[in-house]
Coordinates of C-alpha atoms in Angstrom, one line a residue:
Chain A
Q90 CA 42.3 33.2 -103.7
V91 CA 40.5 32.2 -106.9
Q92 CA 37.0 33.5 -107.1
L93 CA 34.5 32.8 -110.0
V94 CA 31.0 34.4 -109.8
E95 CA 28.4 33.5 -112.4
S96 CA 25.4 35.5 -113.2
G97 CA 22.7 35.8 -115.8
G98 CA 20.6 32.7 -115.1
G99 CA 16.8 32.7 -114.6
V100 CA 13.7 31.6 -116.4
V101 CA 13.6 32.0 -120.2
Q102 CA 11.2 30.8 -122.9
P103 CA 12.2 28.2 -125.4
G104 CA 13.7 29.7 -128.5
R105 CA 14.9 32.8 -126.7
S106 CA 18.4 34.0 -125.9
V107 CA 20.4 34.7 -122.7
R108 CA 24.0 35.6 -121.9
L109 CA 25.7 34.2 -118.8
S110 CA 28.7 36.0 -117.3
C111 CA 31.4 34.9 -115.0
A112 CA 33.5 37.5 -113.1
A113 CA 36.9 36.2 -112.1
S114 CA 39.3 37.4 -109.4
G115 CA 42.2 36.3 -107.4
F116 CA 44.4 35.2 -110.4
R117 CA 45.7 36.5 -113.7
F118 CA 42.6 35.8 -115.8
S119 CA 44.3 36.5 -119.1
D120 CA 46.8 33.6 -118.6
F121 CA 44.2 30.8 -118.3
A122 CA 41.8 28.9 -120.5
M123 CA 38.3 29.0 -119.2
Y124 CA 35.3 26.6 -119.4
W125 CA 31.5 26.4 -119.0
V126 CA 30.2 23.1 -117.5
R127 CA 26.6 22.4 -116.9
Q128 CA 24.5 20.1 -114.7
A129 CA 20.9 19.4 -115.4
P130 CA 18.7 19.0 -112.3
G131 CA 19.6 15.8 -110.5
K132 CA 22.0 14.8 -113.2
G133 CA 25.7 14.6 -113.8
L134 CA 28.2 17.0 -115.2
Q135 CA 28.6 18.0 -118.9
W136 CA 31.3 20.1 -120.4
V137 CA 29.8 22.8 -122.7
A138 CA 32.6 25.0 -124.1
V139 CA 36.2 26.1 -123.6
I140 CA 38.1 29.2 -124.7
A141 CA 41.8 29.7 -124.8
Y142 CA 43.6 32.3 -122.6
D143 CA 43.7 34.8 -125.5
G144 CA 40.3 34.0 -126.9
R145 CA 41.7 32.6 -130.2
N146 CA 40.6 29.0 -129.9
K147 CA 37.2 27.8 -128.8
F148 CA 35.6 24.3 -128.7
Y149 CA 32.0 23.3 -128.1
E150 CA 30.1 20.2 -127.1
D151 CA 28.1 19.0 -130.1
S152 CA 24.6 19.7 -128.8
V153 CA 25.4 23.4 -128.4
K154 CA 27.5 24.0 -131.5
G155 CA 25.9 26.8 -133.6
R156 CA 23.7 27.9 -130.7
F157 CA 26.2 28.9 -128.0
T158 CA 29.2 31.2 -128.2
I159 CA 31.9 31.4 -125.5
S160 CA 33.8 34.7 -125.3
R161 CA 36.0 36.6 -122.8
D162 CA 37.0 40.1 -122.0
N163 CA 40.5 40.0 -120.5
S164 CA 40.4 43.7 -119.7
M165 CA 37.3 43.0 -117.5
D166 CA 38.4 39.6 -116.2
T167 CA 35.0 38.3 -117.4
L168 CA 33.9 35.1 -119.2
Y169 CA 30.7 35.0 -121.2
L170 CA 28.3 32.4 -122.7
Q171 CA 25.9 33.7 -125.3
M172 CA 23.1 31.1 -125.6
N173 CA 20.6 31.3 -128.5
S174 CA 17.8 29.1 -129.6
L175 CA 17.4 27.7 -126.1
R176 CA 15.7 24.4 -125.6
G177 CA 14.2 22.6 -122.6
D178 CA 17.2 20.3 -122.3
D179 CA 19.4 23.3 -121.8
T180 CA 17.9 23.7 -118.3
A181 CA 20.8 23.3 -115.9
I182 CA 23.1 24.9 -113.5
Y183 CA 25.9 26.5 -115.5
Y184 CA 29.3 26.6 -113.9
C185 CA 32.3 28.5 -115.1
A186 CA 35.6 26.8 -114.4
K187 CA 39.3 27.7 -114.6
D188 CA 42.0 25.6 -116.2
N189 CA 45.1 24.5 -114.2
G190 CA 47.7 25.4 -116.8
K191 CA 49.2 28.9 -117.3
L192 CA 49.1 29.7 -121.0
T193 CA 49.2 26.0 -121.9
P194 CA 45.8 24.4 -121.0
H195 CA 45.6 21.0 -119.2
Y196 CA 41.9 20.5 -119.9
Y197 CA 40.7 19.7 -116.4
F198 CA 38.9 22.1 -114.0
E199 CA 41.0 23.4 -111.2
S200 CA 38.5 25.9 -109.8
W201 CA 34.7 26.3 -110.1
G202 CA 32.2 29.0 -109.5
Q203 CA 29.0 28.4 -107.5
G204 CA 26.9 28.2 -110.7
T205 CA 23.9 30.0 -112.1
L206 CA 20.6 28.2 -112.7
L207 CA 19.0 28.6 -116.1
T208 CA 15.5 27.2 -116.6
V209 CA 14.1 27.1 -120.1
S210 CA 10.4 26.8 -119.9
S211 CA 7.3 28.4 -121.3
Chain B
E94 CA 33.5 10.3 -127.9
I95 CA 35.2 8.6 -125.0
V96 CA 32.5 7.2 -122.6
M97 CA 33.3 7.2 -118.9
T98 CA 31.6 4.6 -116.7
Q99 CA 31.6 4.7 -113.0
S100 CA 30.7 2.0 -110.5
P101 CA 28.9 1.6 -108.3
A102 CA 26.3 4.2 -108.7
T103 CA 25.7 4.4 -105.0
L104 CA 27.8 3.2 -102.1
A105 CA 26.9 3.2 -98.4
V106 CA 29.9 3.0 -96.1
S107 CA 30.6 3.4 -92.4
A108 CA 32.8 6.1 -91.1
G109 CA 36.4 5.0 -90.8
E110 CA 36.1 2.3 -93.6
R111 CA 38.1 2.2 -96.8
V112 CA 36.2 3.2 -99.9
T113 CA 37.2 2.3 -103.5
L114 CA 35.4 3.9 -106.4
S115 CA 35.9 2.7 -110.0
C116 CA 36.0 4.6 -113.3
G117 CA 36.4 3.0 -116.7
A118 CA 37.1 4.6 -120.1
S119 CA 35.8 3.2 -123.4
Q120 CA 39.2 3.8 -124.9
G121 CA 42.6 4.4 -123.4
V122 CA 43.2 7.9 -121.9
S123 CA 46.7 7.3 -120.6
S124 CA 46.8 9.3 -117.3
N125 CA 44.6 12.1 -118.5
L126 CA 42.0 11.5 -115.8
A127 CA 40.7 13.8 -113.1
W128 CA 38.4 13.1 -110.1
Y129 CA 36.0 15.6 -108.6
Q130 CA 34.0 15.7 -105.4
Q131 CA 30.6 17.4 -105.3
K132 CA 28.9 17.8 -102.0
P133 CA 25.1 18.4 -101.9
G134 CA 24.2 21.9 -103.0
Q135 CA 27.8 22.8 -103.8
A136 CA 30.0 23.1 -106.9
P137 CA 32.4 20.3 -107.8
R138 CA 35.9 20.4 -106.4
L139 CA 39.0 19.0 -108.0
L140 CA 40.5 16.1 -106.0
I141 CA 42.9 14.4 -108.3
F142 CA 44.5 15.1 -111.7
G143 CA 46.9 13.1 -113.9
A144 CA 45.1 10.0 -112.4
S145 CA 47.2 10.1 -109.2
N146 CA 48.1 13.6 -108.2
R147 CA 46.3 15.3 -105.4
A148 CA 45.1 18.8 -106.0
T149 CA 46.0 21.6 -103.6
D150 CA 44.7 21.2 -100.0
I151 CA 43.2 17.8 -100.7
P152 CA 43.6 15.5 -97.6
A153 CA 46.0 12.6 -97.9
R154 CA 43.2 10.1 -97.3
F155 CA 42.2 10.6 -101.0
S156 CA 44.3 8.8 -103.6
G157 CA 44.0 7.9 -107.2
S158 CA 45.5 5.2 -109.3
G159 CA 45.3 3.6 -112.7
S160 CA 46.1 4.4 -116.3
G161 CA 44.7 3.5 -119.8
T162 CA 41.1 2.4 -119.3
E163 CA 40.8 1.5 -115.6
F164 CA 41.0 4.0 -112.7
T165 CA 40.4 4.0 -109.0
L166 CA 39.7 6.6 -106.4
T167 CA 40.4 5.5 -102.8
I168 CA 39.4 7.1 -99.6
S169 CA 41.5 5.4 -97.0
S170 CA 39.3 6.2 -94.0
L171 CA 35.9 7.7 -94.7
Q172 CA 35.0 10.8 -92.8
S173 CA 31.4 12.1 -92.4
E174 CA 32.4 15.2 -94.5
D175 CA 33.2 12.9 -97.4
L176 CA 29.5 12.4 -98.1
A177 CA 29.3 13.5 -101.7
T178 CA 29.1 12.4 -105.3
Y179 CA 32.4 11.7 -107.0
Y180 CA 32.9 12.1 -110.8
C181 CA 35.8 11.1 -113.0
Q182 CA 36.6 13.1 -116.2
Q183 CA 38.9 12.3 -119.1
Y184 CA 40.8 15.0 -120.8
L185 CA 42.7 13.2 -123.5
K186 CA 40.2 13.9 -126.3
W187 CA 37.4 16.3 -127.3
P188 CA 34.7 16.3 -126.1
L189 CA 35.8 16.3 -122.5
T190 CA 33.6 13.7 -120.8
F191 CA 32.6 12.8 -117.3
G192 CA 31.4 9.6 -115.8
G193 CA 27.9 9.4 -114.4
G194 CA 29.1 9.7 -110.8
T195 CA 29.2 7.6 -107.6
K196 CA 27.2 8.8 -104.7
V197 CA 28.9 7.9 -101.3
E198 CA 26.5 7.7 -98.4
I199 CA 27.4 7.3 -94.7
K200 CA 25.9 4.2 -93.1

């Protein structure tokens, strides 16, 4: 079955950078758009970024544009989120999620990883 | 940005009762609406897509309805394992947006 395993979270100082990873298995990774969604402690869900199945198209939530970069390595079945210029309000659990549509995205989140907690604090 | 509003914020219901959760969109999203369940300490799980289509392995007691700006998630007979926060999400326009959630508690 679909498995998504995030890693790379931890405690980082404001202004620094970190890269999150999401290892995928149980499906043909290269056929599906992938997402990052975050959840601040005790708060709701916020979509962060999306990347098309082939990596050609990417979209970002406004507050992370210019600071975060989503990418993927289809040969390694891995999704990434490069996060620069981190701020306190980036503190959250970061989930990777899989789209429902093969090649043509549907833009909702069919499967989710367990998340990785990133804390931005000095 | 399409703003999604959920009500109520919290709901306490007895096991076996019918539960109705509401989700409103600030502009029409047609049927581009999904519902998720998030149990304490767990990742969200897709329940409903296309406003009314149950996702794989979702029990029949969960149903969704609505289109345009008003949507409803119904749990026909609440089970103890349904204790969770429920979120709606629109996927008509960027950015993809979620409602603030409705927390369902068991009386």
